[in-house]
Amino acid sequence: EVQLVEAGGGLVQPGGSLRLSCAASGFTFSLYSMNWVRQAPGKGLEWISYIHTSGTTIYYADSVKGRFTISRDNAKNSLYLQMSSLRDDDTAVYYCAMYSGSLDFWGQGALVTVSS
Amino acid sequence: EIVLTQSPDFQSVTPKEKVTITCRASQNIGNNLHWYQQKPDQSPKLLIKFASQSFLGVPSRFSGSGSGTDFTLTINSLEVEDAATYYCHQSSGLPPTFGQGTKLEIK
């Protein structure tokens, strides 16, 4: 059974940093590209970042470019999102998702709240 | 950026009714269109990939069609458990984008 489990969410002040992780199991992690997608409270889905299997190809949404860094450790079956210079409008549930053209499986999400 | 526009935004439906949700893309995306279901306080789940391919374990009452710019998600014989928000998503262009969502309420 595919499982994706996010961790690392919490309350952070504007301008602060936070690192999310996503632990993968039930599939060969190194063979799949991965994405981060977020959802602000009561709002729709927003794609924010993509990383290819080897980590050599990476994309970001304009809204997070220069502030967020996606990475992965295939030996640990883990995906990461380093977030810095956080703003109020980064408050959202952050989902990791396995990609095969579509977003086939999603984690349960990690809530990040940016507030003073 | 490719814009996806869903209609309707909201629909109140009765069990066993047939429901149709449409998704229009601002440019040709071929068949690179996917549908997700999100129930309250849950993460999204893939229903249909590449416009018409049912994902594993998805009930047969869910089907998808379309290509190019116009796509449809159909739910035949709606069940109470289908109350959710449905999103379309395109993977044709960067950035990937989602429709605004269609909320289905069961009467």
mmCIF file with all atom_site columns, C-alpha atoms in Angstrom, chain A residues 1-79:
data_model
loop_
_atom_site.group_PDB
_atom_site.id
_atom_site.type_symbol
_atom_site.label_atom_id
_atom_site.label_alt_id
_atom_site.label_comp_id
_atom_site.label_asym_id
_atom_site.label_entity_id
_atom_site.label_seq_id
_atom_site.pdbx_PDB_ins_code
_atom_site.Cartn_x
_atom_site.Cartn_y
_atom_site.Cartn_z
_atom_site.occupancy
_atom_site.B_iso_or_equiv
_atom_site.pdbx_formal_charge
_atom_site.auth_seq_id
_atom_site.auth_comp_id
_atom_site.auth_asym_id
_atom_site.auth_atom_id
_atom_site.pdbx_PDB_model_num
ATOM 1  C CA . GLU A 1 1  ? 0.000   0.000  0.000   1.00 0.00 ? 1  GLU A CA 1
ATOM 2  C CA . VAL A 1 2  ? 1.350   3.411  -0.982  1.00 0.00 ? 2  VAL A CA 1
ATOM 3  C CA . GLN A 1 3  ? 1.829   5.718  1.992   1.00 0.00 ? 3  GLN A CA 1
ATOM 4  C CA . LEU A 1 4  ? 3.019   9.303  2.092   1.00 0.00 ? 4  LEU A CA 1
ATOM 5  C CA . VAL A 1 5  ? 3.360   10.890 5.513   1.00 0.00 ? 5  VAL A CA 1
ATOM 6  C CA . GLU A 1 6  ? 4.189   14.575 5.890   1.00 0.00 ? 6  GLU A CA 1
ATOM 7  C CA . ALA A 1 7  ? 5.769   16.003 9.022   1.00 0.00 ? 7  ALA A CA 1
ATOM 8  C CA . GLY A 1 8  ? 7.254   19.274 10.218  1.00 0.00 ? 8  GLY A CA 1
ATOM 9  C CA . GLY A 1 9  ? 4.282   21.603 10.038  1.00 0.00 ? 9  GLY A CA 1
ATOM 10 C CA . GLY A 1 10 ? 3.518   24.126 12.729  1.00 0.00 ? 10 GLY A CA 1
ATOM 11 C CA . LEU A 1 11 ? 3.262   27.775 13.701  1.00 0.00 ? 11 LEU A CA 1
ATOM 12 C CA . VAL A 1 12 ? 5.985   30.110 12.498  1.00 0.00 ? 12 VAL A CA 1
ATOM 13 C CA . GLN A 1 13 ? 6.392   33.878 12.548  1.00 0.00 ? 13 GLN A CA 1
ATOM 14 C CA . PRO A 1 14 ? 6.482   35.909 9.330   1.00 0.00 ? 14 PRO A CA 1
ATOM 15 C CA . GLY A 1 15 ? 10.004  35.857 7.941   1.00 0.00 ? 15 GLY A CA 1
ATOM 16 C CA . GLY A 1 16 ? 10.751  32.541 9.619   1.00 0.00 ? 16 GLY A CA 1
ATOM 17 C CA . SER A 1 17 ? 11.718  29.170 8.253   1.00 0.00 ? 17 SER A CA 1
ATOM 18 C CA . LEU A 1 18 ? 10.346  25.648 8.388   1.00 0.00 ? 18 LEU A CA 1
ATOM 19 C CA . ARG A 1 19 ? 11.290  22.310 6.864   1.00 0.00 ? 19 ARG A CA 1
ATOM 20 C CA . LEU A 1 20 ? 8.664   19.806 5.809   1.00 0.00 ? 20 LEU A CA 1
ATOM 21 C CA . SER A 1 21 ? 9.414   16.162 5.193   1.00 0.00 ? 21 SER A CA 1
ATOM 22 C CA . CYS A 1 22 ? 7.443   13.448 3.431   1.00 0.00 ? 22 CYS A CA 1
ATOM 23 C CA . ALA A 1 23 ? 8.181   9.807  4.208   1.00 0.00 ? 23 ALA A CA 1
ATOM 24 C CA . ALA A 1 24 ? 7.278   7.423  1.400   1.00 0.00 ? 24 ALA A CA 1
ATOM 25 C CA . SER A 1 25 ? 6.569   3.704  1.574   1.00 0.00 ? 25 SER A CA 1
ATOM 26 C CA . GLY A 1 26 ? 4.799   1.005  -0.406  1.00 0.00 ? 26 GLY A CA 1
ATOM 27 C CA . PHE A 1 27 ? 6.435   1.853  -3.739  1.00 0.00 ? 27 PHE A CA 1
ATOM 28 C CA . THR A 1 28 ? 9.903   2.303  -5.240  1.00 0.00 ? 28 THR A CA 1
ATOM 29 C CA . PHE A 1 29 ? 10.417  5.941  -4.296  1.00 0.00 ? 29 PHE A CA 1
ATOM 30 C CA . SER A 1 30 ? 13.467  6.457  -6.506  1.00 0.00 ? 30 SER A CA 1
ATOM 31 C CA . LEU A 1 31 ? 11.446  5.701  -9.653  1.00 0.00 ? 31 LEU A CA 1
ATOM 32 C CA . TYR A 1 32 ? 8.861   8.445  -9.197  1.00 0.00 ? 32 TYR A CA 1
ATOM 33 C CA . SER A 1 33 ? 8.928   12.209 -9.508  1.00 0.00 ? 33 SER A CA 1
ATOM 34 C CA . MET A 1 34 ? 7.347   14.028 -6.609  1.00 0.00 ? 34 MET A CA 1
ATOM 35 C CA . ASN A 1 35 ? 5.431   17.244 -6.084  1.00 0.00 ? 35 ASN A CA 1
ATOM 36 C CA . TRP A 1 36 ? 4.366   19.576 -3.308  1.00 0.00 ? 36 TRP A CA 1
ATOM 37 C CA . VAL A 1 37 ? 0.846   21.051 -3.518  1.00 0.00 ? 37 VAL A CA 1
ATOM 38 C CA . ARG A 1 38 ? -0.706  23.382 -0.971  1.00 0.00 ? 38 ARG A CA 1
ATOM 39 C CA . GLN A 1 39 ? -4.196  24.447 0.005   1.00 0.00 ? 39 GLN A CA 1
ATOM 40 C CA . ALA A 1 40 ? -4.907  27.649 1.906   1.00 0.00 ? 40 ALA A CA 1
ATOM 41 C CA . PRO A 1 41 ? -7.783  27.479 4.416   1.00 0.00 ? 41 PRO A CA 1
ATOM 42 C CA . GLY A 1 42 ? -11.092 27.229 2.551   1.00 0.00 ? 42 GLY A CA 1
ATOM 43 C CA . LYS A 1 43 ? -9.379  27.608 -0.817  1.00 0.00 ? 43 LYS A CA 1
ATOM 44 C CA . GLY A 1 44 ? -8.456  25.454 -3.791  1.00 0.00 ? 44 GLY A CA 1
ATOM 45 C CA . LEU A 1 45 ? -5.316  23.522 -4.688  1.00 0.00 ? 45 LEU A CA 1
ATOM 46 C CA . GLU A 1 46 ? -2.062  25.249 -5.704  1.00 0.00 ? 46 GLU A CA 1
ATOM 47 C CA . TRP A 1 47 ? 0.925   23.403 -7.161  1.00 0.00 ? 47 TRP A CA 1
ATOM 48 C CA . ILE A 1 48 ? 4.178   24.717 -5.739  1.00 0.00 ? 48 ILE A CA 1
ATOM 49 C CA . SER A 1 49 ? 7.083   22.443 -6.671  1.00 0.00 ? 49 SER A CA 1
ATOM 50 C CA . TYR A 1 50 ? 8.255   19.390 -8.652  1.00 0.00 ? 50 TYR A CA 1
ATOM 51 C CA . ILE A 1 51 ? 11.373  17.246 -8.434  1.00 0.00 ? 51 ILE A CA 1
ATOM 52 C CA . HIS A 1 52 ? 12.410  14.540 -10.877 1.00 0.00 ? 52 HIS A CA 1
ATOM 53 C CA . THR A 1 53 ? 13.516  11.073 -9.767  1.00 0.00 ? 53 THR A CA 1
ATOM 54 C CA . SER A 1 54 ? 17.222  11.896 -9.497  1.00 0.00 ? 54 SER A CA 1
ATOM 55 C CA . GLY A 1 55 ? 16.678  15.419 -8.243  1.00 0.00 ? 55 GLY A CA 1
ATOM 56 C CA . THR A 1 56 ? 18.355  16.957 -11.276 1.00 0.00 ? 56 THR A CA 1
ATOM 57 C CA . THR A 1 57 ? 15.214  18.639 -12.634 1.00 0.00 ? 57 THR A CA 1
ATOM 58 C CA . ILE A 1 58 ? 13.298  20.948 -10.325 1.00 0.00 ? 58 ILE A CA 1
ATOM 59 C CA . TYR A 1 59 ? 10.500  23.454 -10.894 1.00 0.00 ? 59 TYR A CA 1
ATOM 60 C CA . TYR A 1 60 ? 8.809   26.004 -8.639  1.00 0.00 ? 60 TYR A CA 1
ATOM 61 C CA . ALA A 1 61 ? 5.709   28.142 -8.764  1.00 0.00 ? 61 ALA A CA 1
ATOM 62 C CA . ASP A 1 62 ? 6.479   31.847 -9.041  1.00 0.00 ? 62 ASP A CA 1
ATOM 63 C CA . SER A 1 63 ? 4.826   32.378 -5.652  1.00 0.00 ? 63 SER A CA 1
ATOM 64 C CA . VAL A 1 64 ? 7.579   30.420 -3.857  1.00 0.00 ? 64 VAL A CA 1
ATOM 65 C CA . LYS A 1 65 ? 10.575  30.699 -6.186  1.00 0.00 ? 65 LYS A CA 1
ATOM 66 C CA . GLY A 1 66 ? 13.660  31.923 -4.362  1.00 0.00 ? 66 GLY A CA 1
ATOM 67 C CA . ARG A 1 67 ? 12.136  31.186 -0.942  1.00 0.00 ? 67 ARG A CA 1
ATOM 68 C CA . PHE A 1 68 ? 11.371  27.433 -1.022  1.00 0.00 ? 68 PHE A CA 1
ATOM 69 C CA . THR A 1 69 ? 13.737  24.567 -1.866  1.00 0.00 ? 69 THR A CA 1
ATOM 70 C CA . ILE A 1 70 ? 12.608  21.075 -2.772  1.00 0.00 ? 70 ILE A CA 1
ATOM 71 C CA . SER A 1 71 ? 14.938  18.107 -2.321  1.00 0.00 ? 71 SER A CA 1
ATOM 72 C CA . ARG A 1 72 ? 14.849  14.351 -1.933  1.00 0.00 ? 72 ARG A CA 1
ATOM 73 C CA . ASP A 1 73 ? 16.905  11.527 -0.429  1.00 0.00 ? 73 ASP A CA 1
ATOM 74 C CA . ASN A 1 74 ? 16.195  8.340  -2.339  1.00 0.00 ? 74 ASN A CA 1
ATOM 75 C CA . ALA A 1 75 ? 18.200  6.276  0.132   1.00 0.00 ? 75 ALA A CA 1
ATOM 76 C CA . LYS A 1 76 ? 15.834  7.413  2.885   1.00 0.00 ? 76 LYS A CA 1
ATOM 77 C CA . ASN A 1 77 ? 12.668  7.358  0.734   1.00 0.00 ? 77 ASN A CA 1
ATOM 78 C CA . SER A 1 78 ? 12.075  10.940 1.724   1.00 0.00 ? 78 SER A CA 1
ATOM 79 C CA . LEU A 1 79 ? 11.039  14.231 0.130   1.00 0.00 ? 79 LEU A CA 1
#
